[in-house]
Backbone as numpy.savetxt, mean C-alpha at the origin, in Angstrom:
# Nx Ny Nz CAx CAy CAz Cx Cy Cz
2.97 -30.87 20.26 2.16 -29.67 20.26 3.02 -28.41 20.26
4.02 -28.39 21.11 4.89 -27.22 21.20 5.63 -26.99 19.88
6.04 -28.06 19.24 6.74 -27.95 17.96 5.85 -27.32 16.89
4.57 -27.66 16.89 3.63 -27.10 15.92 3.45 -25.60 16.14
3.41 -25.17 17.40 3.26 -23.75 17.71 4.48 -22.97 17.23
5.66 -23.52 17.49 6.89 -22.86 17.04 6.93 -22.78 15.52
6.56 -23.85 14.85 6.53 -23.85 13.40 5.55 -22.81 12.86
4.39 -22.71 13.48 3.40 -21.72 13.06 3.95 -20.30 13.24
4.63 -20.02 14.33 5.21 -18.69 14.56 6.29 -18.37 13.53
7.08 -19.34 13.15 8.11 -19.14 12.13 7.47 -18.84 10.78
6.43 -19.56 10.41 5.73 -19.32 9.15 5.13 -17.92 9.12
4.51 -17.51 10.20 3.92 -16.16 10.28 5.01 -15.11 10.16
6.11 -15.27 10.84 7.20 -14.30 10.78 7.77 -14.19 9.38
7.97 -15.32 8.72 8.50 -15.30 7.35 7.52 -14.67 6.37
6.25 -14.93 6.53 5.27 -14.36 5.61 5.18 -12.85 5.79
5.36 -12.34 7.00 5.35 -10.90 7.24 6.59 -10.24 6.64
7.72 -10.92 6.63 8.93 -10.32 6.10 8.88 -10.22 4.59
8.06 -11.02 3.91 7.96 -10.97 2.46 6.90 -9.99 1.99
6.10 -9.47 2.88 5.02 -8.57 2.49 5.57 -7.24 2.01
4.90 -6.66 1.04 5.27 -5.36 0.49 5.05 -4.27 1.52
5.98 -3.32 1.61 5.85 -2.19 2.51 5.77 -0.91 1.69
4.84 -0.02 2.06 4.61 1.22 1.31 4.55 2.41 2.27
4.93 3.58 1.75 4.68 4.80 2.50 3.18 5.04 2.55
2.71 5.59 3.64 1.29 5.80 3.84 1.07 7.22 4.36
0.03 7.89 3.82 -0.23 9.23 4.33 -1.17 10.02 3.45
-1.19 11.33 3.69 -2.12 12.21 2.98 -3.53 12.00 3.50
-4.47 11.86 2.58 -5.87 11.66 2.97 -6.14 10.27 3.55
-5.20 9.36 3.42 -5.36 8.01 3.97 -4.83 7.99 5.41
-5.69 7.62 6.36 -5.27 7.55 7.75 -4.37 6.33 7.95
-3.25 6.55 8.58 -2.30 5.46 8.88 -1.80 5.62 10.30
-1.63 4.52 10.98 -1.08 4.60 12.34 0.43 4.79 12.31
1.05 4.44 11.19 2.49 4.63 11.00 2.74 5.22 9.62
3.91 5.79 9.42 4.28 6.37 8.13 4.48 5.29 7.07
4.79 4.08 7.51 4.99 2.94 6.61 3.99 1.86 6.98
3.30 1.33 5.96 2.34 0.24 6.22 2.79 -1.03 5.52
2.41 -2.15 6.08 2.67 -3.46 5.48 1.41 -3.89 4.76
1.56 -4.22 3.48 0.40 -4.55 2.65 -0.13 -5.95 2.95
-1.41 -6.13 2.72 -2.02 -7.45 2.86 -1.79 -8.25 1.59
-2.24 -9.47 1.58 -2.11 -10.32 0.39 -2.92 -9.77 -0.79
-3.93 -8.98 -0.51 -4.83 -8.48 -1.56 -4.36 -7.17 -2.17
-3.45 -6.47 -1.52 -2.95 -5.20 -2.05 -1.52 -5.41 -2.50
-1.34 -5.59 -3.79 -0.04 -5.99 -4.32 0.83 -4.86 -4.81
0.36 -3.60 -4.69 1.13 -2.45 -5.17 1.19 -1.35 -4.12
2.22 -0.52 -4.24 2.28 0.74 -3.52 1.78 1.80 -4.47
1.04 2.76 -3.96 0.52 3.81 -4.83 0.66 5.19 -4.23
0.74 6.15 -5.14 0.72 7.57 -4.78 -0.28 8.22 -5.72
-1.32 8.81 -5.19 -2.40 9.36 -5.99 -2.55 10.85 -5.69
-2.59 11.65 -6.74 -2.86 13.08 -6.61 -4.25 13.33 -7.18
-5.10 13.91 -6.36 -6.47 14.20 -6.78 -6.52 15.67 -7.18
-6.77 15.91 -8.47 -6.74 17.28 -9.00 -8.13 17.88 -9.14
-9.16 17.10 -9.00 -10.53 17.62 -9.08 -10.81 18.45 -7.83
-11.50 19.55 -8.00 -11.80 20.42 -6.87 -10.86 21.61 -6.82
-11.11 22.49 -5.88 -10.35 23.73 -5.78 -8.92 23.52 -5.29
-8.72 22.56 -4.39 -7.39 22.31 -3.82 -6.97 20.88 -4.09
-5.84 20.68 -4.76 -5.35 19.30 -4.98 -5.07 18.60 -3.65
-5.32 17.32 -3.59 -5.04 16.48 -2.43 -4.26 15.27 -2.88
-3.76 14.52 -1.94 -3.03 13.30 -2.28 -3.23 12.25 -1.19
-2.96 11.02 -1.55 -2.82 9.96 -0.56 -1.85 8.94 -1.12
-1.27 8.18 -0.23 -0.38 7.10 -0.64 -0.50 5.94 0.32
-0.23 4.74 -0.21 -0.30 3.53 0.59 -0.47 2.31 -0.29
-0.83 1.20 0.32 -1.05 -0.06 -0.40 -2.33 0.01 -1.20
-2.34 -0.61 -2.37 -3.56 -0.67 -3.17 -3.51 -1.84 -4.14
-4.66 -2.15 -4.69 -4.75 -3.22 -5.68 -4.45 -2.65 -7.06
-4.18 -3.51 -8.00 -3.94 -3.11 -9.39 -5.19 -2.41 -9.95
-6.36 -2.93 -9.64 -7.61 -2.34 -10.11 -7.78 -0.92 -9.57
-7.49 -0.71 -8.30 -7.57 0.63 -7.72 -6.62 1.59 -8.43
-5.43 1.13 -8.71 -4.44 1.97 -9.39 -4.94 2.39 -10.77
-5.45 1.44 -11.52 -5.96 1.74 -12.87 -7.14 2.70 -12.80
-8.05 2.45 -11.87 -9.24 3.29 -11.73 -8.88 4.71 -11.31
-7.92 4.86 -10.42 -7.56 6.18 -9.90 -6.67 6.98 -10.86
-6.17 6.36 -11.90 -5.41 7.09 -12.92 -6.40 7.59 -13.96
-7.05 8.70 -13.65 -8.16 9.23 -14.44 -7.86 10.70 -14.76
-7.25 10.99 -15.93 -6.85 12.36 -16.27 -7.98 13.38 -16.06
-7.61 14.52 -15.50 -8.57 15.56 -15.20 -9.18 15.44 -13.81
-9.08 14.25 -13.22 -9.64 14.02 -11.88 -8.54 13.61 -10.90
-7.75 12.62 -11.31 -6.67 12.14 -10.45 -5.57 11.51 -11.29
-4.40 11.44 -10.68 -3.23 10.85 -11.33 -2.63 9.84 -10.36
-2.47 8.61 -10.80 -1.95 7.55 -9.93 -0.61 7.02 -10.44
0.32 6.85 -9.52 1.60 6.20 -9.79 1.64 4.97 -8.90
1.85 3.81 -9.50 1.90 2.57 -8.72 3.18 1.82 -9.03
3.68 1.10 -8.02 4.94 0.37 -8.16 4.89 -0.86 -7.24
5.84 -1.75 -7.42 5.75 -3.04 -6.72 6.98 -3.40 -5.89
7.79 -2.44 -5.51 8.91 -2.75 -4.63 8.77 -1.97 -3.33
9.42 -2.42 -2.29 9.30 -1.79 -0.99 9.59 -0.29 -1.03
8.69 0.48 -0.46 8.84 1.91 -0.26 9.12 2.68 -1.55
8.53 2.25 -2.63 8.75 2.87 -3.94 7.82 4.03 -4.21
6.86 4.32 -3.34 5.86 5.36 -3.58 6.13 6.64 -2.81
7.36 7.00 -2.70 7.74 8.19 -1.94 7.16 9.38 -2.59
């Protein structure tokens, strides 16, 4: 039993070390400046929202679909990448 628990902890630790890390901020609330992405968010993104009187931005983990959708000329511009901390 103890061996299984240790093995499970090792697997969890290794899976966390392989997860993508992205800068997080702007309009997106983050508890830290850097967030660790889930299995479902495979990209880091930086989005500038140009619609409205004052441009805004946010950055953090996102899906490929979100990145494509948010790259909408005249409304918003999205830059997405797939390596650690690439969305500065």
